[in-house]
Each structure stands twice: as structure tokens, then as C-alpha cells.
Amino acid sequence: MIERALKESPATRPLWHAASCLVLTGMLAVLPAVLPAVLLAVLLAGCASAPPAPVAAPPSSLIVERQWLQAWFRGTPVRITQRADGRVAVAVPLRFCFDSGRSRVKPPLAAVLGKVAESLHRRPHASLPRIAAAGDARSASALGLQRAQSVRDYLRARGVPARQLGPPSSTADAEVGLLMAP
């Protein structure tokens, strides 16, 4: 077992090689005298090395997520911003989200929600405390709630745990609004 550790350790591999050479050249008698000194030198060299430099703290996880989402939706009408408190807001204009009078998610909104779901999978401690959708002029509040529930259901179907999702709500803004919190 010690022999295997000596062979496989990067620090002792040269020592093992030197010992092997001594054995092969018939200088086995010198090995007991040299081995402790070499081993001590290797151990002291390991103790004398400087401690590893401190690793810089990684940037806020939501900064990374905001940048990633912005890269995906650059050049589209999707707005992704970061608030002063660190939360990330995602706003998708209503005309890209649902057909008039309907609550079924349209493909452009589905693309955004798919990427938001990926972010939430990568950041299991993050959440969406705000899931808001607007209704049509005729039935703003009730339809808005149905649409927000459709958004929530869509995210759940993509594997986002319920604990990461807030309740659906209606908004007066003509958009689907999501707010991601750390």
C-alpha cells in the first residue's frame, strides 16, 4: 500500500524513480541511508510552500443569469433588467405571449420561459416571487390571472419546483412580468 502511494503521488514519484534506479544498478545498500533524507526533503518542501491565494468571490448569481438571459434575447423586444436590490426583471410584451382572449402560452413566450426555467435549474435557491400577466381590455383582471397561472404551469411542466414559484398575479402593464430573486 505504501509502495503504491509512493508510485502514484506526484510529490514522491521522483523519489520512487530514484529508488528504482538504485535497485536496478545494484546500489541497494545505499538506499536505506539516502531514503530518509530524500523523504524529509520532500516533506519539508511541501511545508515550505506558500498557502493558496484566496479565491475571489464569484459574482452574484443573478448578475450571471441576467447577462446570460440578455445574451439570449438581445435584439428582441424582451426586456431583462437588474434592479438595485439584485433581483432580475423579465418583461415580455403581451402581443408575443397570448392570443386575444386566450391564456395558452405562445411560442415566443415559451422560448423565454424555457430559458428562465434553465436559470432556475442552475440556481436552485433563486425564485420567481412575481409571475404577472395582463389581461385584455374586456376582462383584464380575471384573464390576467389565468394567463399568469398558465405561465406558472408552463414553468412547472419544465421541471421548476413549486417552492421556487410565487403565486400568479394580474398586472395593468401590457406584458408578462417575471421577477427573479436570489
mmCIF file of C-alpha atoms in Angstrom:
data_model
loop_
_atom_site.group_PDB
_atom_site.id
_atom_site.type_symbol
_atom_site.label_atom_id
_atom_site.label_comp_id
_atom_site.label_asym_id
_atom_site.label_seq_id
_atom_site.Cartn_x
_atom_site.Cartn_y
_atom_site.Cartn_z
ATOM 1 C CA MET A 1 0.000 0.000 0.000
ATOM 2 C CA ILE A 2 2.813 2.422 0.852
ATOM 3 C CA GLU A 3 4.606 1.354 -2.318
ATOM 4 C CA ARG A 4 1.505 2.184 -4.399
ATOM 5 C CA ALA A 5 1.110 5.598 -2.697
ATOM 6 C CA LEU A 6 4.747 6.406 -3.389
ATOM 7 C CA LYS A 7 4.365 5.405 -7.059
ATOM 8 C CA GLU A 8 1.146 7.386 -7.653
ATOM 9 C CA SER A 9 1.828 10.591 -5.699
ATOM 10 C CA PRO A 10 3.214 13.403 -7.900
ATOM 11 C CA ALA A 11 5.376 14.575 -4.968
ATOM 12 C CA THR A 12 7.024 11.191 -4.394
ATOM 13 C CA ARG A 13 7.140 9.898 -7.964
ATOM 14 C CA PRO A 14 10.746 11.211 -8.477
ATOM 15 C CA LEU A 15 11.731 9.591 -5.172
ATOM 16 C CA TRP A 16 10.261 6.270 -6.283
ATOM 17 C CA HIS A 17 12.040 6.550 -9.620
ATOM 18 C CA ALA A 18 15.362 7.240 -7.892
ATOM 19 C CA ALA A 19 14.881 4.260 -5.578
ATOM 20 C CA SER A 20 14.040 2.054 -8.563
ATOM 21 C CA CYS A 21 17.231 3.155 -10.310
ATOM 22 C CA LEU A 22 19.290 2.362 -7.220
ATOM 23 C CA VAL A 23 17.807 -1.110 -7.017
ATOM 24 C CA LEU A 24 18.396 -1.714 -10.712
ATOM 25 C CA THR A 25 22.008 -0.588 -10.577
ATOM 26 C CA GLY A 26 22.819 -2.756 -7.579
ATOM 27 C CA MET A 27 23.166 0.083 -5.103
ATOM 28 C CA LEU A 28 20.569 -1.312 -2.751
ATOM 29 C CA ALA A 29 22.925 -0.889 0.199
ATOM 30 C CA VAL A 30 22.889 2.920 -0.231
ATOM 31 C CA LEU A 31 19.089 3.137 -0.306
ATOM 32 C CA PRO A 32 18.443 2.943 3.484
ATOM 33 C CA ALA A 33 20.886 5.799 4.092
ATOM 34 C CA VAL A 34 19.557 8.056 1.310
ATOM 35 C CA LEU A 35 15.830 7.375 1.526
ATOM 36 C CA PRO A 36 15.114 9.147 4.878
ATOM 37 C CA ALA A 37 16.983 12.282 3.791
ATOM 38 C CA VAL A 38 15.169 12.475 0.453
ATOM 39 C CA LEU A 39 11.805 11.800 2.061
ATOM 40 C CA LEU A 40 12.436 14.508 4.656
ATOM 41 C CA ALA A 41 13.390 16.976 1.912
ATOM 42 C CA VAL A 42 10.165 16.240 0.018
ATOM 43 C CA LEU A 43 8.061 16.688 3.153
ATOM 44 C CA LEU A 44 9.787 19.943 4.139
ATOM 45 C CA ALA A 45 9.362 21.309 0.623
ATOM 46 C CA GLY A 46 5.631 20.710 0.906
ATOM 47 C CA CYS A 47 5.529 22.551 4.251
ATOM 48 C CA ALA A 48 7.518 25.498 2.955
ATOM 49 C CA SER A 49 5.214 26.231 0.043
ATOM 50 C CA ALA A 50 3.016 29.286 0.281
ATOM 51 C CA PRO A 51 -0.688 28.792 1.076
ATOM 52 C CA PRO A 52 -3.007 29.070 -1.905
ATOM 53 C CA ALA A 53 -4.110 32.567 -2.761
ATOM 54 C CA PRO A 54 -7.645 33.419 -1.656
ATOM 55 C CA VAL A 55 -10.190 32.921 -4.389
ATOM 56 C CA ALA A 56 -12.181 35.997 -5.301
ATOM 57 C CA ALA A 57 -15.870 35.748 -4.508
ATOM 58 C CA PRO A 58 -17.894 34.800 -7.572
ATOM 59 C CA PRO A 59 -20.174 37.475 -8.977
ATOM 60 C CA SER A 60 -23.764 37.455 -7.812
ATOM 61 C CA SER A 61 -25.536 34.505 -9.366
ATOM 62 C CA LEU A 62 -28.271 36.737 -10.676
ATOM 63 C CA ILE A 63 -25.767 39.027 -12.398
ATOM 64 C CA VAL A 64 -24.576 35.998 -14.332
ATOM 65 C CA GLU A 65 -28.162 34.943 -15.065
ATOM 66 C CA ARG A 66 -29.105 38.458 -16.218
ATOM 67 C CA GLN A 67 -26.134 38.525 -18.586
ATOM 68 C CA TRP A 68 -26.959 35.058 -19.881
ATOM 69 C CA LEU A 69 -30.623 35.932 -20.483
ATOM 70 C CA GLN A 70 -29.712 39.259 -22.093
ATOM 71 C CA ALA A 71 -27.355 37.464 -24.471
ATOM 72 C CA TRP A 72 -30.154 35.078 -25.479
ATOM 73 C CA PHE A 73 -32.718 37.801 -26.119
ATOM 74 C CA ARG A 74 -30.532 40.608 -27.476
ATOM 75 C CA GLY A 75 -32.276 42.234 -30.426
ATOM 76 C CA THR A 76 -35.747 41.081 -29.342
ATOM 77 C CA PRO A 77 -38.484 43.054 -27.579
ATOM 78 C CA VAL A 78 -37.847 41.075 -24.366
ATOM 79 C CA ARG A 79 -36.536 43.391 -21.636
ATOM 80 C CA ILE A 80 -34.222 41.973 -18.998
ATOM 81 C CA THR A 81 -33.034 44.356 -16.307
ATOM 82 C CA GLN A 82 -31.458 44.119 -12.894
ATOM 83 C CA ARG A 83 -32.831 46.158 -10.024
ATOM 84 C CA ALA A 84 -30.756 47.877 -7.361
ATOM 85 C CA ASP A 85 -31.674 45.113 -4.886
ATOM 86 C CA GLY A 86 -30.140 42.488 -7.203
ATOM 87 C CA ARG A 87 -33.394 40.993 -8.472
ATOM 88 C CA VAL A 88 -33.754 40.424 -12.212
ATOM 89 C CA ALA A 89 -36.900 41.584 -14.018
ATOM 90 C CA VAL A 90 -38.026 39.937 -17.256
ATOM 91 C CA ALA A 91 -40.740 41.650 -19.307
ATOM 92 C CA VAL A 92 -42.265 40.223 -22.486
ATOM 93 C CA PRO A 93 -44.716 42.391 -24.458
ATOM 94 C CA LEU A 94 -48.205 40.903 -24.311
ATOM 95 C CA ARG A 95 -48.636 40.579 -28.089
ATOM 96 C CA PHE A 96 -45.880 37.906 -28.086
ATOM 97 C CA CYS A 97 -47.353 35.989 -25.144
ATOM 98 C CA PHE A 98 -51.019 35.108 -25.744
ATOM 99 C CA ASP A 99 -53.684 35.353 -28.404
ATOM 100 C CA SER A 100 -56.511 37.784 -27.677
ATOM 101 C CA GLY A 101 -58.908 36.417 -25.092
ATOM 102 C CA ARG A 102 -56.760 33.282 -24.587
ATOM 103 C CA SER A 103 -54.398 32.041 -21.889
ATOM 104 C CA ARG A 104 -52.393 29.493 -23.891
ATOM 105 C CA VAL A 105 -48.659 30.353 -23.998
ATOM 106 C CA LYS A 106 -47.462 31.352 -27.494
ATOM 107 C CA PRO A 107 -44.073 30.125 -28.825
ATOM 108 C CA PRO A 108 -42.180 33.415 -28.277
ATOM 109 C CA LEU A 109 -43.153 33.442 -24.591
ATOM 110 C CA ALA A 110 -42.403 29.710 -24.391
ATOM 111 C CA ALA A 111 -38.827 30.426 -25.561
ATOM 112 C CA VAL A 112 -38.364 32.997 -22.800
ATOM 113 C CA LEU A 113 -39.905 30.744 -20.166
ATOM 114 C CA GLY A 114 -37.665 27.871 -21.252
ATOM 115 C CA LYS A 115 -34.564 29.971 -20.603
ATOM 116 C CA VAL A 116 -35.957 31.240 -17.278
ATOM 117 C CA ALA A 117 -36.559 27.603 -16.298
ATOM 118 C CA GLU A 118 -32.926 26.797 -17.161
ATOM 119 C CA SER A 119 -31.787 29.679 -14.948
ATOM 120 C CA LEU A 120 -33.900 28.418 -12.070
ATOM 121 C CA HIS A 121 -32.491 24.903 -12.511
ATOM 122 C CA ARG A 122 -28.949 26.297 -12.309
ATOM 123 C CA ARG A 123 -29.832 28.463 -9.310
ATOM 124 C CA PRO A 124 -31.972 26.245 -7.063
ATOM 125 C CA HIS A 125 -32.021 28.897 -4.328
ATOM 126 C CA ALA A 126 -33.380 31.548 -6.686
ATOM 127 C CA SER A 127 -37.112 32.088 -7.029
ATOM 128 C CA LEU A 128 -39.753 33.895 -9.056
ATOM 129 C CA PRO A 129 -41.798 35.671 -6.399
ATOM 130 C CA ARG A 130 -43.630 37.645 -9.103
ATOM 131 C CA ILE A 131 -45.376 35.995 -12.034
ATOM 132 C CA ALA A 132 -47.708 38.579 -13.513
ATOM 133 C CA ALA A 133 -49.658 38.790 -16.756
ATOM 134 C CA ALA A 134 -52.037 41.301 -18.239
ATOM 135 C CA GLY A 135 -55.490 40.547 -19.462
ATOM 136 C CA ASP A 136 -57.294 42.076 -22.415
ATOM 137 C CA ALA A 137 -59.265 45.309 -22.113
ATOM 138 C CA ARG A 138 -62.527 43.372 -21.694
ATOM 139 C CA SER A 139 -61.590 41.125 -18.795
ATOM 140 C CA ALA A 140 -58.274 42.429 -17.551
ATOM 141 C CA SER A 141 -58.015 41.021 -14.038
ATOM 142 C CA ALA A 142 -59.565 37.557 -14.466
ATOM 143 C CA LEU A 143 -57.820 36.821 -17.763
ATOM 144 C CA GLY A 144 -54.561 38.223 -16.394
ATOM 145 C CA LEU A 145 -54.729 35.746 -13.509
ATOM 146 C CA GLN A 146 -55.477 32.865 -15.894
ATOM 147 C CA ARG A 147 -52.521 33.855 -18.055
ATOM 148 C CA ALA A 148 -50.185 34.165 -15.082
ATOM 149 C CA GLN A 149 -51.334 30.713 -13.949
ATOM 150 C CA SER A 150 -50.547 29.398 -17.442
ATOM 151 C CA VAL A 151 -47.047 30.846 -17.134
ATOM 152 C CA ARG A 152 -46.617 29.208 -13.732
ATOM 153 C CA ASP A 153 -47.949 25.888 -15.076
ATOM 154 C CA TYR A 154 -45.580 26.112 -18.057
ATOM 155 C CA LEU A 155 -42.594 26.552 -15.737
ATOM 156 C CA ARG A 156 -43.762 23.666 -13.534
ATOM 157 C CA ALA A 157 -44.048 21.465 -16.641
ATOM 158 C CA ARG A 158 -40.394 22.353 -17.382
ATOM 159 C CA GLY A 159 -39.346 20.939 -14.009
ATOM 160 C CA VAL A 160 -39.238 24.104 -11.908
ATOM 161 C CA PRO A 161 -40.213 23.174 -8.327
ATOM 162 C CA ALA A 162 -43.312 24.878 -6.907
ATOM 163 C CA ARG A 163 -41.226 26.222 -3.999
ATOM 164 C CA GLN A 164 -39.344 28.437 -6.491
ATOM 165 C CA LEU A 165 -42.530 29.979 -7.909
ATOM 166 C CA GLY A 166 -44.683 32.672 -6.381
ATOM 167 C CA PRO A 167 -48.419 32.961 -6.868
ATOM 168 C CA PRO A 168 -49.827 34.187 -10.188
ATOM 169 C CA SER A 169 -50.979 37.790 -10.312
ATOM 170 C CA SER A 170 -52.553 40.220 -12.726
ATOM 171 C CA THR A 171 -50.862 43.407 -13.920
ATOM 172 C CA ALA A 172 -52.075 46.540 -15.673
ATOM 173 C CA ASP A 173 -48.920 46.608 -17.822
ATOM 174 C CA ALA A 174 -49.336 45.092 -21.289
ATOM 175 C CA GLU A 175 -46.764 42.376 -20.639
ATOM 176 C CA VAL A 176 -45.857 39.219 -18.845
ATOM 177 C CA GLY A 177 -43.620 40.243 -15.981
ATOM 178 C CA LEU A 178 -41.348 37.939 -14.027
ATOM 179 C CA LEU A 179 -39.138 38.889 -11.129
ATOM 180 C CA MET A 180 -36.254 36.593 -10.210
ATOM 181 C CA ALA A 181 -34.905 36.881 -6.676
ATOM 182 C CA PRO A 182 -31.745 35.323 -5.197
#
